[in-house]
Amino acid sequence: MLRFVEEIILLLLRDEDGRFIQIPTWSMDYAVAGAILMDLAMENRIDTDLHNLILIDDTPIGDPLIDPILADIAGGGNHDTRHWVEHVSRMGVELREKTLHRLVERGILENQDDRFLWVFRSRRYPSVDGSAEREVKLRILNVLFSDEIPDPRDQMIICLADACGIFPRLLSRQEHSRAVDRIAHVSQLDLIGQAMSQAIRDIQVSVAVSCQGHMI
């Protein structure tokens, strides 16, 4: 099974040319940060509510991409979810590159044109039991345009994608208009996803207020 951060990266890649969809760099960095914290939550290393992030277990999970973040949390004192989203987002470029190369190593992506173009080699991903997972984009679209009860993983991804403003770029204008209510509904189903979303939105508000202050 892929990590959340790997699925978020795949969600951000355009099928037609292998480049990232056009969203602000901060959106991509927050999406990566939120995904890594979700991975830690799913591994029962941290817990979150709408404000707090709590370390449960500082035992490394054996993942060189995620374990350094866990070590930072274990040694960084008590801070809220927003603090850790901001902290991890500062490593966004490095984490994005490492995730892309991991997906190449797994045979899911192929690197072309000296890292600027990423071509899908496989549309289905290996999971723990040896079967294959459906591609993340297909799963998310199926949730948004059906009444299917979403898997908890997909709930979390939808929360994160919504908070980072990904859907208006991922969907056509008509598709996004149709999916708005469904996105809002699904985003209320998962507490971890809500915590990450709230932290990201709080950061966005603070940045907006700061920018307005500089303009006055």
Short mmCIF file of C-alpha atoms in Angstrom, two decimals:
data_model
loop_
_atom_site.label_atom_id
_atom_site.label_comp_id
_atom_site.label_asym_id
_atom_site.label_seq_id
_atom_site.Cartn_x
_atom_site.Cartn_y
_atom_site.Cartn_z
CA MET A 1 0.00 0.00 0.00
CA LEU A 2 1.30 3.44 -0.88
CA ARG A 3 1.87 6.14 1.71
CA PHE A 4 -0.48 9.11 1.80
CA VAL A 5 2.35 11.34 0.62
CA GLU A 6 2.88 9.11 -2.41
CA GLU A 7 -0.81 9.20 -3.30
CA ILE A 8 -0.97 12.98 -2.91
CA ILE A 9 1.96 13.35 -5.31
CA LEU A 10 0.23 11.07 -7.83
CA LEU A 11 -2.98 13.07 -7.44
CA LEU A 12 -1.08 16.26 -8.31
CA LEU A 13 0.44 14.92 -11.55
CA ARG A 14 -1.36 15.64 -14.82
CA ASP A 15 -2.05 12.63 -16.99
CA GLU A 16 -1.52 14.44 -20.27
CA ASP A 17 2.07 15.61 -19.75
CA GLY A 18 3.37 14.25 -16.45
CA ARG A 19 3.77 17.70 -14.92
CA PHE A 20 2.23 18.96 -11.70
CA ILE A 21 -1.14 20.65 -11.86
CA GLN A 22 -0.90 24.43 -11.54
CA ILE A 23 -1.40 25.22 -7.88
CA PRO A 24 0.62 27.59 -5.68
CA THR A 25 3.83 26.15 -4.30
CA TRP A 26 2.55 26.64 -0.75
CA SER A 27 -0.50 24.47 -1.57
CA MET A 28 1.76 21.67 -2.74
CA ASP A 29 4.02 22.00 0.31
CA TYR A 30 1.08 21.94 2.74
CA ALA A 31 -0.44 18.97 0.93
CA VAL A 32 2.82 17.03 1.30
CA ALA A 33 3.17 18.06 4.95
CA GLY A 34 -0.40 17.10 5.78
CA ALA A 35 0.00 13.76 4.03
CA ILE A 36 3.13 12.85 5.99
CA LEU A 37 1.43 13.73 9.28
CA MET A 38 -1.54 11.59 8.20
CA ASP A 39 0.89 8.73 7.57
CA LEU A 40 2.21 9.08 11.11
CA ALA A 41 -1.33 9.15 12.48
CA MET A 42 -2.24 5.98 10.57
CA GLU A 43 0.87 4.32 12.01
CA ASN A 44 -0.35 5.27 15.52
CA ARG A 45 2.69 7.46 16.15
CA ILE A 46 0.70 10.66 16.64
CA ASP A 47 -2.88 11.65 17.34
CA THR A 48 -4.67 14.88 16.52
CA ASP A 49 -7.82 16.76 17.28
CA LEU A 50 -8.90 20.06 15.74
CA HIS A 51 -6.10 21.88 17.58
CA ASN A 52 -3.56 19.57 19.19
CA LEU A 53 -0.98 17.11 17.93
CA ILE A 54 0.04 14.48 20.47
CA LEU A 55 3.01 12.13 20.25
CA ILE A 56 1.91 8.57 21.07
CA ASP A 57 4.95 6.51 20.14
CA ASP A 58 8.36 7.71 18.97
CA THR A 59 9.45 4.29 17.70
CA PRO A 60 10.64 4.64 14.07
CA ILE A 61 8.41 2.94 11.51
CA GLY A 62 11.30 2.04 9.21
CA ASP A 63 10.51 4.59 6.52
CA PRO A 64 13.43 6.93 5.69
CA LEU A 65 11.04 9.56 4.31
CA ILE A 66 8.82 9.75 7.37
CA ASP A 67 11.00 8.73 10.33
CA PRO A 68 12.97 12.04 10.38
CA ILE A 69 9.67 13.92 10.79
CA LEU A 70 8.71 11.63 13.66
CA ALA A 71 12.10 12.33 15.27
CA ASP A 72 11.50 16.08 14.92
CA ILE A 73 8.13 15.75 16.65
CA ALA A 74 9.59 13.56 19.41
CA GLY A 75 12.35 16.05 20.11
CA GLY A 76 10.51 19.25 19.38
CA GLY A 77 8.35 19.75 22.46
CA ASN A 78 4.61 20.27 22.65
CA HIS A 79 3.15 22.10 19.66
CA ASP A 80 -0.17 22.18 17.89
CA THR A 81 -1.00 20.65 14.52
CA ARG A 82 -0.54 23.97 12.73
CA HIS A 83 3.05 24.24 13.98
CA TRP A 84 3.96 20.82 12.59
CA VAL A 85 2.24 21.43 9.27
CA GLU A 86 4.30 24.60 8.88
CA HIS A 87 7.48 22.82 10.03
CA VAL A 88 7.15 19.94 7.58
CA SER A 89 6.02 22.21 4.74
CA ARG A 90 9.40 23.99 4.85
CA MET A 91 10.90 20.72 3.58
CA GLY A 92 8.30 20.50 0.82
CA VAL A 93 10.66 20.56 -2.16
CA GLU A 94 12.99 17.93 -0.69
CA LEU A 95 10.11 15.67 0.35
CA ARG A 96 8.45 16.02 -3.04
CA GLU A 97 11.65 15.01 -4.88
CA LYS A 98 12.25 12.04 -2.60
CA THR A 99 8.67 10.87 -3.04
CA LEU A 100 8.89 11.12 -6.83
CA HIS A 101 12.08 9.08 -6.91
CA ARG A 102 10.51 6.49 -4.63
CA LEU A 103 7.59 6.16 -7.07
CA VAL A 104 10.10 5.67 -9.89
CA GLU A 105 11.85 2.93 -7.89
CA ARG A 106 8.49 1.22 -7.35
CA GLY A 107 7.84 1.18 -11.08
CA ILE A 108 4.83 3.49 -10.88
CA LEU A 109 6.44 6.51 -12.52
CA GLU A 110 9.15 6.90 -15.13
CA ASN A 111 11.44 9.91 -15.08
CA GLN A 112 11.77 11.61 -18.45
CA ASP A 113 13.25 14.90 -19.58
CA ASP A 114 15.61 15.17 -16.61
CA ARG A 115 13.00 15.21 -13.80
CA PHE A 116 10.57 17.68 -15.36
CA LEU A 117 8.32 15.00 -16.82
CA TRP A 118 6.92 12.05 -14.93
CA VAL A 119 5.16 9.37 -16.95
CA PHE A 120 2.91 6.74 -15.40
CA ARG A 121 4.25 3.25 -16.00
CA SER A 122 1.59 1.55 -13.90
CA ARG A 123 -1.99 2.64 -13.22
CA ARG A 124 -2.47 0.14 -10.42
CA TYR A 125 -0.41 -0.04 -7.27
CA PRO A 126 0.77 -3.07 -5.29
CA SER A 127 -0.78 -3.45 -1.86
CA VAL A 128 0.21 -5.47 1.18
CA ASP A 129 -1.76 -8.58 0.26
CA GLY A 130 -0.30 -8.74 -3.24
CA SER A 131 -3.40 -7.45 -4.99
CA ALA A 132 -3.50 -4.11 -6.80
CA GLU A 133 -5.05 -0.84 -5.66
CA ARG A 134 -7.02 1.36 -7.98
CA GLU A 135 -5.29 4.57 -8.94
CA VAL A 136 -5.89 7.34 -6.43
CA LYS A 137 -7.47 9.71 -8.98
CA LEU A 138 -9.99 7.10 -10.04
CA ARG A 139 -10.85 6.32 -6.42
CA ILE A 140 -11.33 9.97 -5.52
CA LEU A 141 -13.45 10.73 -8.59
CA ASN A 142 -15.59 7.69 -7.86
CA VAL A 143 -16.22 8.96 -4.32
CA LEU A 144 -17.05 12.48 -5.51
CA PHE A 145 -19.48 11.44 -8.22
CA SER A 146 -21.29 8.58 -6.51
CA ASP A 147 -23.05 7.84 -3.22
CA GLU A 148 -20.45 5.24 -2.33
CA ILE A 149 -19.31 5.27 1.29
CA PRO A 150 -15.66 6.35 1.05
CA ASP A 151 -12.77 4.42 2.49
CA PRO A 152 -11.17 6.26 5.47
CA ARG A 153 -7.99 6.80 3.43
CA ASP A 154 -9.96 8.48 0.66
CA GLN A 155 -11.81 10.63 3.20
CA MET A 156 -8.48 11.90 4.49
CA ILE A 157 -7.14 12.58 1.00
CA ILE A 158 -10.30 14.49 0.07
CA CYS A 159 -10.03 16.61 3.25
CA LEU A 160 -6.43 17.46 2.46
CA ALA A 161 -7.01 18.14 -1.24
CA ASP A 162 -9.93 20.44 -0.41
CA ALA A 163 -7.97 22.44 2.18
CA CYS A 164 -5.07 22.91 -0.24
CA GLY A 165 -7.27 24.11 -3.10
CA ILE A 166 -6.47 21.15 -5.34
CA PHE A 167 -9.93 20.31 -6.62
CA PRO A 168 -10.53 23.45 -8.73
CA ARG A 169 -7.36 22.55 -10.66
CA LEU A 170 -7.95 18.82 -10.74
CA LEU A 171 -11.58 19.00 -11.95
CA SER A 172 -13.22 20.94 -14.71
CA ARG A 173 -15.37 23.91 -13.69
CA GLN A 174 -18.54 21.88 -14.27
CA GLU A 175 -17.21 18.87 -12.37
CA HIS A 176 -16.13 21.01 -9.44
CA SER A 177 -19.53 22.70 -9.28
CA ARG A 178 -21.22 19.29 -9.18
CA ALA A 179 -18.83 17.97 -6.52
CA VAL A 180 -18.77 20.91 -4.07
CA ASP A 181 -21.47 19.59 -1.75
CA ARG A 182 -20.09 16.07 -1.85
CA ILE A 183 -16.58 17.31 -1.02
CA ALA A 184 -17.97 19.24 1.97
CA HIS A 185 -19.89 16.19 3.17
CA VAL A 186 -17.00 13.74 2.87
CA SER A 187 -14.63 16.22 4.53
CA GLN A 188 -16.73 16.04 7.70
CA LEU A 189 -16.36 12.28 8.04
CA ASP A 190 -12.75 12.02 9.20
CA LEU A 191 -11.31 13.67 12.32
CA ILE A 192 -7.65 13.45 11.30
CA GLY A 193 -8.43 14.97 7.92
CA GLN A 194 -10.41 17.73 9.61
CA ALA A 195 -7.49 18.49 11.93
CA MET A 196 -5.05 18.83 9.04
CA SER A 197 -7.54 20.88 7.03
CA GLN A 198 -8.21 23.25 9.91
CA ALA A 199 -4.49 23.75 10.52
CA ILE A 200 -3.89 24.55 6.85
CA ARG A 201 -6.82 26.96 6.69
CA ASP A 202 -5.60 28.72 9.85
CA ILE A 203 -2.21 29.20 8.19
CA GLN A 204 -3.87 30.56 5.06
CA VAL A 205 -5.88 33.08 7.08
CA SER A 206 -2.77 34.24 8.95
CA VAL A 207 -0.82 34.66 5.72
CA ALA A 208 -3.69 36.61 4.14
CA VAL A 209 -3.99 38.93 7.13
CA SER A 210 -0.24 39.47 7.15
CA CYS A 211 -0.23 40.33 3.45
CA GLN A 212 -3.07 42.81 3.92
CA GLY A 213 -1.17 44.43 6.77
CA HIS A 214 1.86 44.95 4.56
CA MET A 215 -0.31 46.52 1.87
CA ILE A 216 -1.83 49.15 4.19
#
